[in-house]
Tab-separated table of C-alpha atoms and ligand atoms in Angstrom:
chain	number	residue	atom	x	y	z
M	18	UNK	CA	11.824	4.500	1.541
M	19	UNK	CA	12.979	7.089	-0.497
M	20	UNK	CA	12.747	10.676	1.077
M	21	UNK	CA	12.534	8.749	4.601
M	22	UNK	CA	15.185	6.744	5.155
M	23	UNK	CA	16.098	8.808	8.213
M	24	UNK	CA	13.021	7.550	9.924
M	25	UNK	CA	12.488	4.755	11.980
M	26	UNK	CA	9.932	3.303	13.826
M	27	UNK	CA	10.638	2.555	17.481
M	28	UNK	CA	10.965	-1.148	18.460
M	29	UNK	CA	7.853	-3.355	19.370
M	30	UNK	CA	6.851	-6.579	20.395
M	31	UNK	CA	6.859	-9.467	17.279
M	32	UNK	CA	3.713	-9.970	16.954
M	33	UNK	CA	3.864	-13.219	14.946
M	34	UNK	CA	4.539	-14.524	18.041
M	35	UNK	CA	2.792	-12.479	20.472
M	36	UNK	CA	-0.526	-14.076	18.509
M	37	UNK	CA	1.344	-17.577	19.042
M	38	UNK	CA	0.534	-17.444	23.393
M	39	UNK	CA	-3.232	-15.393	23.232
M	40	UNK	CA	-4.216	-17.536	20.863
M	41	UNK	CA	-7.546	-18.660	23.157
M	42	UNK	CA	-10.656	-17.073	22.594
M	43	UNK	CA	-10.658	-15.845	26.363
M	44	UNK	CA	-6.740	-14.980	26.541
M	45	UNK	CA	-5.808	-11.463	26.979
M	46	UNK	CA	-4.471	-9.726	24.410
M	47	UNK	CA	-1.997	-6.718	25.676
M	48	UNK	CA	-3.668	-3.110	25.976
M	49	UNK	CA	-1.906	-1.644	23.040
M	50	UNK	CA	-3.297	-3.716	20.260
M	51	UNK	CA	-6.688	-3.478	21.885
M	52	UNK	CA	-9.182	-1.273	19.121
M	53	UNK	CA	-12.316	-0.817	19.832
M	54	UNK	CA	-13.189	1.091	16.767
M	55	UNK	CA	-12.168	-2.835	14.990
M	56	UNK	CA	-15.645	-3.834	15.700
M	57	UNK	CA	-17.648	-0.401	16.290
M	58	UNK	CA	-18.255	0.426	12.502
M	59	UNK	CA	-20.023	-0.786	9.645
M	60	UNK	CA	-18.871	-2.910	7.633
M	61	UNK	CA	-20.251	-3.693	4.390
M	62	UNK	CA	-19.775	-6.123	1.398
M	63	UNK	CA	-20.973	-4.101	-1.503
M	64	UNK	CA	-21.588	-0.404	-1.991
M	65	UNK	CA	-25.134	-0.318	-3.832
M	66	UNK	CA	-24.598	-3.587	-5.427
M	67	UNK	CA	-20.909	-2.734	-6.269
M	68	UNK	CA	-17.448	-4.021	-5.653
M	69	UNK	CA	-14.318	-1.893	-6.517
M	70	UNK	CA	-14.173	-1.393	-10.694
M	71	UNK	CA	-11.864	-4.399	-12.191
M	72	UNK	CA	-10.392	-2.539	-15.083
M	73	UNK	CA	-8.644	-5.181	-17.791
M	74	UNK	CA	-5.332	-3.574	-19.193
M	75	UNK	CA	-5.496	-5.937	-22.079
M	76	UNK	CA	-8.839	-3.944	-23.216
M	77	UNK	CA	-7.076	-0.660	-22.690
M	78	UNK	CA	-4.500	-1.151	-24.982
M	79	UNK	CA	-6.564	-2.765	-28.028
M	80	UNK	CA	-8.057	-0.079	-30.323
M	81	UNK	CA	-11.546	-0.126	-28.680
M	82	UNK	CA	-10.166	1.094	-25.421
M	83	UNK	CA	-12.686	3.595	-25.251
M	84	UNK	CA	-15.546	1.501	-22.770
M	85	UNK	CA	-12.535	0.997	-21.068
M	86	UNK	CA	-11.050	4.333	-20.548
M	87	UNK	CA	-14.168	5.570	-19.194
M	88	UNK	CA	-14.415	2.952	-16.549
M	89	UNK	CA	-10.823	3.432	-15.320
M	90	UNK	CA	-12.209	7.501	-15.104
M	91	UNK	CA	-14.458	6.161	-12.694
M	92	UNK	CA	-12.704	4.228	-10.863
M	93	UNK	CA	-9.821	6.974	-10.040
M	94	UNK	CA	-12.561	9.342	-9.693
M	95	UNK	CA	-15.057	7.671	-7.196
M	96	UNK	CA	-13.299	5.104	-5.923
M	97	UNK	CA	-9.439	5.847	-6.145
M	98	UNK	CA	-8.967	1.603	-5.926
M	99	UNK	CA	-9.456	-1.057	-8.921
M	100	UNK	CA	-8.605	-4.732	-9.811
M	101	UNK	CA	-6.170	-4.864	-12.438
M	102	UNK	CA	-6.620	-7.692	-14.534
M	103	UNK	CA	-4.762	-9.085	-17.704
M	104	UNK	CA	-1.515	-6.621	-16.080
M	105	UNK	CA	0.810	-8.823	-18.249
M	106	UNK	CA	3.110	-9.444	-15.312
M	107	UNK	CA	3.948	-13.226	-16.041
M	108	UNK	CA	2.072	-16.028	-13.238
M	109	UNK	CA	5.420	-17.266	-12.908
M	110	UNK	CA	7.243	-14.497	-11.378
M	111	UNK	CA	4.156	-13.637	-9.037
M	112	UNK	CA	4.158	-17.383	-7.915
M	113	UNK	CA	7.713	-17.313	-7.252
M	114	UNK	CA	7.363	-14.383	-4.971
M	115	UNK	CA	4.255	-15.691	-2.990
M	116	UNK	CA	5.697	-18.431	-2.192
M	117	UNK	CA	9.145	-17.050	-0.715
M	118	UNK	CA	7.434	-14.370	0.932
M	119	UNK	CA	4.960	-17.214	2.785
M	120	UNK	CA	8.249	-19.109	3.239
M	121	UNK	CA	10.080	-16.217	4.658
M	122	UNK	CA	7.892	-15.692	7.638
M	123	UNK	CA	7.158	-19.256	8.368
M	124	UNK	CA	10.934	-19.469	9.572
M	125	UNK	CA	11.652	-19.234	12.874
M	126	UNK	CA	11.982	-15.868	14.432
M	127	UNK	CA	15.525	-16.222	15.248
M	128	UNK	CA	16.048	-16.317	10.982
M	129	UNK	CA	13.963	-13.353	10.369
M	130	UNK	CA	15.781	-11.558	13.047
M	131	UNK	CA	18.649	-10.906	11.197
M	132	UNK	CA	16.780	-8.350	8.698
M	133	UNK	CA	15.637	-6.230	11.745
M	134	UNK	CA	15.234	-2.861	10.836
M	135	UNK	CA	18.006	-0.345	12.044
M	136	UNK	CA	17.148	2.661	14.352
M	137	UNK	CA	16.481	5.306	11.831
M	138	UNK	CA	15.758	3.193	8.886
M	139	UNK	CA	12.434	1.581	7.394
M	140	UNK	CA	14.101	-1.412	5.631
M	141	UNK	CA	13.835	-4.844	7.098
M	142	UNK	CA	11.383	-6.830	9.419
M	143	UNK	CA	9.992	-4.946	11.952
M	144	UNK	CA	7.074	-2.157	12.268
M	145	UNK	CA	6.161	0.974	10.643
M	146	UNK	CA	5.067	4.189	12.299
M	147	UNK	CA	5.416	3.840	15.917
M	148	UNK	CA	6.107	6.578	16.928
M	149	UNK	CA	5.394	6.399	20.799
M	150	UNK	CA	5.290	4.663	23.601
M	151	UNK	CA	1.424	4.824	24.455
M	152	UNK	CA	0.664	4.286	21.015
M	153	UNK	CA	-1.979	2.083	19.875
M	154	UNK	CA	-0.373	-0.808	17.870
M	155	UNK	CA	-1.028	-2.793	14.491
M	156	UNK	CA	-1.704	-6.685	14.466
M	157	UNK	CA	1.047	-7.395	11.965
M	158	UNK	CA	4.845	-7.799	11.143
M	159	UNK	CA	6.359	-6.370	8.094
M	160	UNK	CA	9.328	-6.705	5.610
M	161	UNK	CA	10.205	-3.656	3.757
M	162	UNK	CA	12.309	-3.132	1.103
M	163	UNK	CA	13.134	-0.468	-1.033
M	164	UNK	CA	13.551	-2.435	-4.923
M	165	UNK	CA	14.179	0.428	-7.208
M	166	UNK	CA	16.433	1.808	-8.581
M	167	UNK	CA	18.347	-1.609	-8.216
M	168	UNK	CA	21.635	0.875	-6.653
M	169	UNK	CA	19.472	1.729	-4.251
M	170	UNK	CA	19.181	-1.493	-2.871
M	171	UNK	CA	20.386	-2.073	0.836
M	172	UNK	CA	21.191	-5.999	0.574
M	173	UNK	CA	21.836	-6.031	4.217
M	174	UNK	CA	17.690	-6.156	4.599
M	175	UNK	CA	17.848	-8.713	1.492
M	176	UNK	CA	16.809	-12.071	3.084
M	177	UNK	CA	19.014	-15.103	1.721
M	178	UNK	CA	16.124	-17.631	3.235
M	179	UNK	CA	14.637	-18.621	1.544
M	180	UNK	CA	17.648	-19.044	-1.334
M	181	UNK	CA	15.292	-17.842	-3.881
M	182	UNK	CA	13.834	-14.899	-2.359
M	183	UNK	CA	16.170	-12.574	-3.167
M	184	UNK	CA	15.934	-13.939	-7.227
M	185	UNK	CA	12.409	-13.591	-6.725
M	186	UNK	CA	12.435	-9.815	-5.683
M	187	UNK	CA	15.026	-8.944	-8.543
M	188	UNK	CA	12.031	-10.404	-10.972
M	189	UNK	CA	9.076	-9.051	-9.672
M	190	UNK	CA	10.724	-5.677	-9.579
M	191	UNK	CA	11.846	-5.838	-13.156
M	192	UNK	CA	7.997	-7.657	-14.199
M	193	UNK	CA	6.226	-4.406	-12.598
M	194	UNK	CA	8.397	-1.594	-14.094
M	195	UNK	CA	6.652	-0.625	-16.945
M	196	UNK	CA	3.292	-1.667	-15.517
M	197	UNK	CA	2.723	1.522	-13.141
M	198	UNK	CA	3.878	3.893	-15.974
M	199	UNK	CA	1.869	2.439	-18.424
M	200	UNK	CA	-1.229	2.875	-15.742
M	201	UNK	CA	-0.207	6.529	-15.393
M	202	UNK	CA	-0.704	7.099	-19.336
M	203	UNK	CA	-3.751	5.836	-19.369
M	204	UNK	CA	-4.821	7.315	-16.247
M	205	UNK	CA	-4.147	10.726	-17.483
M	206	UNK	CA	-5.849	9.833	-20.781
M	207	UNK	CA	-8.641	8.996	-19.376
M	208	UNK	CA	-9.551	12.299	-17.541
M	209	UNK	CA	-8.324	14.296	-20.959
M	210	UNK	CA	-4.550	15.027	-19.928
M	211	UNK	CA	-2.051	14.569	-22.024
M	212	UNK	CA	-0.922	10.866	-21.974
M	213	UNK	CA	2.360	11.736	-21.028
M	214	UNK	CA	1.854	14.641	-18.172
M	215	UNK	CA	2.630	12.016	-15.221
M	216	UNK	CA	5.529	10.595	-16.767
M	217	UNK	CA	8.721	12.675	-15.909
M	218	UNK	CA	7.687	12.682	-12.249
M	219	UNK	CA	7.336	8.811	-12.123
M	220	UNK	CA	10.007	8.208	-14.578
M	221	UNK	CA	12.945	7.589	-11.894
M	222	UNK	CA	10.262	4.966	-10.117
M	223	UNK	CA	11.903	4.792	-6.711
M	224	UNK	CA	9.468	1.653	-5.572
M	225	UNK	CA	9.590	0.076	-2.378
M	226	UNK	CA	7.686	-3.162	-1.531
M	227	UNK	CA	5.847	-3.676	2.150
M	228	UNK	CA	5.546	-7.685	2.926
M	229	UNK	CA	3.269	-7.717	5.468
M	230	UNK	CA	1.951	-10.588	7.725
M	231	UNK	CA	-0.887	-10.572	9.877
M	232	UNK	CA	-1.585	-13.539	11.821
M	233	UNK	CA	-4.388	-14.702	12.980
M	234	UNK	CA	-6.328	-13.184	16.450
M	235	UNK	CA	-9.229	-15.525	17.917
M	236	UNK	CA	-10.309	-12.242	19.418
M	237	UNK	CA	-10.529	-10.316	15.529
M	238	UNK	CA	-12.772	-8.237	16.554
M	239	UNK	CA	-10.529	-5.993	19.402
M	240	UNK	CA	-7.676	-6.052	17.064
M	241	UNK	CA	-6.492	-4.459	13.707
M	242	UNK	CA	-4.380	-5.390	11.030
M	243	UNK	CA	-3.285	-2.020	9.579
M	244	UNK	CA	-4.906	1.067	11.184
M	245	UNK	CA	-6.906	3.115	8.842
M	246	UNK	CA	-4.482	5.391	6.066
M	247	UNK	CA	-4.271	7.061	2.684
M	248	UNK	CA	-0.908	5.637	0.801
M	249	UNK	CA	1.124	8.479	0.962
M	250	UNK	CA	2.517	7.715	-2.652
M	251	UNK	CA	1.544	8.090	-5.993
M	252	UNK	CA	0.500	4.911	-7.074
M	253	UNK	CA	0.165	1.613	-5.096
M	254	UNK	CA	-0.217	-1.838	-6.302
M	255	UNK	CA	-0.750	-4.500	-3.813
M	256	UNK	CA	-1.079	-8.592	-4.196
M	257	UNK	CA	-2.751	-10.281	-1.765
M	258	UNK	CA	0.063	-13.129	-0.978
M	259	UNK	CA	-2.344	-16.319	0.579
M	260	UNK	CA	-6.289	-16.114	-0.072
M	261	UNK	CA	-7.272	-14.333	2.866
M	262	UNK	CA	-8.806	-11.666	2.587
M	263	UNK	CA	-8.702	-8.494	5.020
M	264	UNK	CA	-8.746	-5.278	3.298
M	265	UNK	CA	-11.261	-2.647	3.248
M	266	UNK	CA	-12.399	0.731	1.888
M	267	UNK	CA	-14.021	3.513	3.398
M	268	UNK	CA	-17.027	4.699	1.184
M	269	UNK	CA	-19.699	7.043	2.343
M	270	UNK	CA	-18.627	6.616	6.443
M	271	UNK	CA	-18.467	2.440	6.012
M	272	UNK	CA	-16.020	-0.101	5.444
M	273	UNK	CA	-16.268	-1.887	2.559
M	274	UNK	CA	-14.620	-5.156	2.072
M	275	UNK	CA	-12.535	-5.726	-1.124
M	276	UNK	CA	-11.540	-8.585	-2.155
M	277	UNK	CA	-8.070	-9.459	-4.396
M	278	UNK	CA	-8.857	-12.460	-6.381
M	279	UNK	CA	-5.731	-15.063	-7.060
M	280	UNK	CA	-4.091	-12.692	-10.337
M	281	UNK	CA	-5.326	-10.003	-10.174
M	282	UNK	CA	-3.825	-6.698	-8.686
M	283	UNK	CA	-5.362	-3.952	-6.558
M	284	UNK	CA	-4.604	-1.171	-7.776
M	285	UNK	CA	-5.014	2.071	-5.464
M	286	UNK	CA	-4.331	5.922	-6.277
M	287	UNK	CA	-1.599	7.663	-3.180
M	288	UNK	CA	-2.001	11.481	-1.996
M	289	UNK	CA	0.595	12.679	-4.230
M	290	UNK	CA	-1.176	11.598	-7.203
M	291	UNK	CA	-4.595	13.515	-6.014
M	292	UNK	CA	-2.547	16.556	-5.658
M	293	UNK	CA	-0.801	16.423	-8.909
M	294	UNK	CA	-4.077	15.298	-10.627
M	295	UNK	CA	-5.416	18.743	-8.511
M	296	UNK	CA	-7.858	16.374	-7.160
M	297	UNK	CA	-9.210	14.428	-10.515
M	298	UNK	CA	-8.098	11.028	-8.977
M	299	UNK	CA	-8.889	10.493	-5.629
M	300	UNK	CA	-6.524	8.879	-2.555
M	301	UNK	CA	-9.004	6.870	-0.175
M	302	UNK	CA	-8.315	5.758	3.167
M	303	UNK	CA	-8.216	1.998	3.857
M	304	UNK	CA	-7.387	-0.504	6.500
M	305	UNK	CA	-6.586	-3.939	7.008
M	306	UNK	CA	-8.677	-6.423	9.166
M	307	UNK	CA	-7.298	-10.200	10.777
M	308	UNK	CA	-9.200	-13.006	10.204
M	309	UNK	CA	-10.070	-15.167	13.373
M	310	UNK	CA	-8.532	-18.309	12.345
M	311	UNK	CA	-5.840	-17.950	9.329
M	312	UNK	CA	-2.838	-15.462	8.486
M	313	UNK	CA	-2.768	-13.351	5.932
M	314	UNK	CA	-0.069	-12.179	4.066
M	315	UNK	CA	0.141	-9.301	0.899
M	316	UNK	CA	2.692	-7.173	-0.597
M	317	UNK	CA	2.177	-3.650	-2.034
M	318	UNK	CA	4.456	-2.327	-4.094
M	319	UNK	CA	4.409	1.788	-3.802
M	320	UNK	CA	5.428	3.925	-6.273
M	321	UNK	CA	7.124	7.272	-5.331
M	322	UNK	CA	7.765	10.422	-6.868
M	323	UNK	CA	11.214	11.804	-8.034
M	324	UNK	CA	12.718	12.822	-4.858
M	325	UNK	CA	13.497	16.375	-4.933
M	326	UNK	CA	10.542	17.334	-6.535
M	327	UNK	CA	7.784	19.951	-5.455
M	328	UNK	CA	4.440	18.142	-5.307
M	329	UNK	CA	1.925	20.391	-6.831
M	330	UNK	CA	-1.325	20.597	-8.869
M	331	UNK	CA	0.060	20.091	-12.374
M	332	UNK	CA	-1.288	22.475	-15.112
M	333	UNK	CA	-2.489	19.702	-17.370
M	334	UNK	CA	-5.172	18.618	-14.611
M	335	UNK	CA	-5.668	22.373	-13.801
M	336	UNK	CA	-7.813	23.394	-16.971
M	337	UNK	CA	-11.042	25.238	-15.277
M	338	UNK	CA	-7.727	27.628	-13.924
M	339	UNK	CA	-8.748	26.765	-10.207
M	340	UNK	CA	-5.652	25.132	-8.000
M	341	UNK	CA	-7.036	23.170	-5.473
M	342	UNK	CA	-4.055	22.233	-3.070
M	343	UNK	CA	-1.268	24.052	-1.536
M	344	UNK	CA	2.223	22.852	-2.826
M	345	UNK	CA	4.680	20.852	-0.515
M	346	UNK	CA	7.796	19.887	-0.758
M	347	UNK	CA	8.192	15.792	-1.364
M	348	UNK	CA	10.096	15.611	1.191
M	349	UNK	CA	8.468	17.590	3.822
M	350	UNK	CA	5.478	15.431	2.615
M	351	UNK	CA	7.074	11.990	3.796
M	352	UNK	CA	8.153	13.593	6.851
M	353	UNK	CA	4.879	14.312	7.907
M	354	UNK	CA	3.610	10.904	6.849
M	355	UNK	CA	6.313	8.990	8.576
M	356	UNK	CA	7.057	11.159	11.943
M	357	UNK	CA	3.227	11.669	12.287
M	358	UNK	CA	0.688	9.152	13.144
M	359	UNK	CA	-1.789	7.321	10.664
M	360	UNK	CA	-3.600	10.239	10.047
M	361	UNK	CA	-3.470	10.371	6.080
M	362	UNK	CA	-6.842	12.168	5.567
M	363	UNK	CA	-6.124	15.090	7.677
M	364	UNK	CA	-2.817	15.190	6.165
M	365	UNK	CA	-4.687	15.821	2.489
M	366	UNK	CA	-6.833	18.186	4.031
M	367	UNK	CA	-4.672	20.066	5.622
M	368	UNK	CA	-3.220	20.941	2.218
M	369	UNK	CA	-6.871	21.719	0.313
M	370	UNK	CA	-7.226	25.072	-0.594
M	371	UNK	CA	-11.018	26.682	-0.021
F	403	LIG	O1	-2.752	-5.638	3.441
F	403	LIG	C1	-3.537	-4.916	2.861
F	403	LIG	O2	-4.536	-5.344	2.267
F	403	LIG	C2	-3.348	-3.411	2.856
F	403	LIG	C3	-1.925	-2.973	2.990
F	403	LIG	C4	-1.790	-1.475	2.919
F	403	LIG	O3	-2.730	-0.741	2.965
F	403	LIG	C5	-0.443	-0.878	2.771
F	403	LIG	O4	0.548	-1.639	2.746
F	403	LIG	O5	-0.363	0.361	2.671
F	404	LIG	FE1	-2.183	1.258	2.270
């Protein structure tokens, strides 16, 4: 991860197969994945007769984009997450991937072993943010891999099972590059920046991807897939792998369920990009819940900022003259994200000027 590749996660149970012996409706499931908050708040499956925006790229580039442009304001505005639809990234090359990712964690554990994540290091299979020993834990495994710049690659995380996987990545990564800058242009455009203002800072597109696999818990309810977080990056766009569905958005104090139809991508804004945009597009904290009876797997593909940057309100979303965050370092930023625990919104707030 760039910016953090001096921080690990401290070792944890598998929990692919921890889910394989409490898999009874009466078995116990060990203290530290127990949440109680899983089942304690509301969930809901529309906000006032809405789902998430579905913004179609292929209507943002013809010359009527202007119905278009005003829904992908709101969207980054209100609800900081969208479907992406018509993204132009070929069926092909998002099949391919699918299927070796599903194929990479149906191996035995022994296979998937050998990608273990070093002390110190986020790449391979393993967990992210533990930080401690009494901490509560996530109801999932993960594969992460950083996928661009292509010399910033560390093959020893690359699996080679299944043969194709590694193909697969290399394709996908090249599919999405222009995708996320092309999404920034319009982004900007749409809230009356210059086209171009996120650009530079994107332009390196250091992108790692997080596989993640959550299988199933007869007992859904006392667990949780992915605690509750803001991405910490700018830009996030995740596939949902198999057709489960699991994530959900917080709106107004309530969970609301989104779901990621077969080809289409949710899109979601980070933190940095709220504090570039001074606050225009908004970062909103998510989680991910397990379904009682099937696994689910997804992939999100996070775009970071140039490394040695300073991330700051930028003056082209700073017209009315008022600065509404604090500036931080990038890397400072990640530290905080990756030594502290999920607690993205404080994180934000803690940088929001009065
Ligand atoms: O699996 C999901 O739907 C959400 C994953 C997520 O939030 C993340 O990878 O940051
Ligand atoms: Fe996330």
């Amino acid at each position: 991860m760039a910016g953090a590749r001096a921080i690990g996660s401290l070792p944890v149970p598998n929990v692919q197969e921890l889910a394989k012996t409490c898999n009874g409706p009466d078995e116990h499931i060990p203290e530290r994945y127990i949440r109680p908050e899983a089942s304690s708040e509301e969930v809901i499956s529309n906000y006032h007769g809405e789902a998430i925006p579905i913004i179609d790229l292929n209507k943002l580039l013809s010359p009527q984009s202007s119905e278009e442009c005003v829904k992908l304001r709101s969207a980054c505005q209100y609800w900081g997450f969208f479907q992406l639809i018509n993204h132009g990234v070929p069926d092909e090359v998002i099949a391919n991937l699918k299927r070796d990712i599903v194929d990479f964690f149906s191996q035995p554990l022994d296979a998937k072993k050998e990608y273990t994540q070093l002390p110190n290091s986020l790449e391979g299979y393993g967990q992210a943010l533990v930080f401690s020993e009494d901490q509560k834990l996530d109801w999932a495994d993960m594969l992460y891999l950083q996928v661009h710049p292509s010399d910033s690659r560390d093959l020893r995380f690359w699996p080679t099972s299944p043969a194709s996987f590694r193909r697969s990545l290399d394709a996908y990564s090249s599919e999405t590059k222009s995708l996320a800058l092309c999404l920034f242009e319009f982004m900007a455009k749409a809230v009356g920046a210059k086209p171009e203002s996120l650009l530079g800072i994107f332009e390196e597109q250091p992108r790692g991807l997080r596989m993640t696999y959550y299988p199933p818990c007869l007992q859904s309810d006392k667990v949780m897939g992915i605690s509750p977080h803001s991405d910490v990056v700018g830009l996030t766009l995740l596939l949902q792998v198999n057709d489960v569905q699991g994530l959900q958005i917080k709106k107004d104090g309530k969970w609301l369920s989104v779901d990621a139809p077969n080809g289409a991508f949710i899109v979601n804004i980070g933190d940095t990009l709220e504090i570039l945009s001074n606050g225009k597009f908004r970062s909103v904290e998510h989680r991910a819940v397990i379904n009682p009876n099937k696994e689910r797997i997804s992939a999100s593909l996070f775009h970071y900022p140039c490394e040695n940057m300073v991330i700051r309100p930028l003056t082209e979303f700073v017209k009315d003259g008022k600065v509404n965050y604090r500036s931080i370092s990038y890397l400072d930023f990640m530290t905080q994200f990756f030594t502290q625990q999920l607690d993205g919104k404080n994180r934000l707030e803690m940088l929001k000027l009065e």
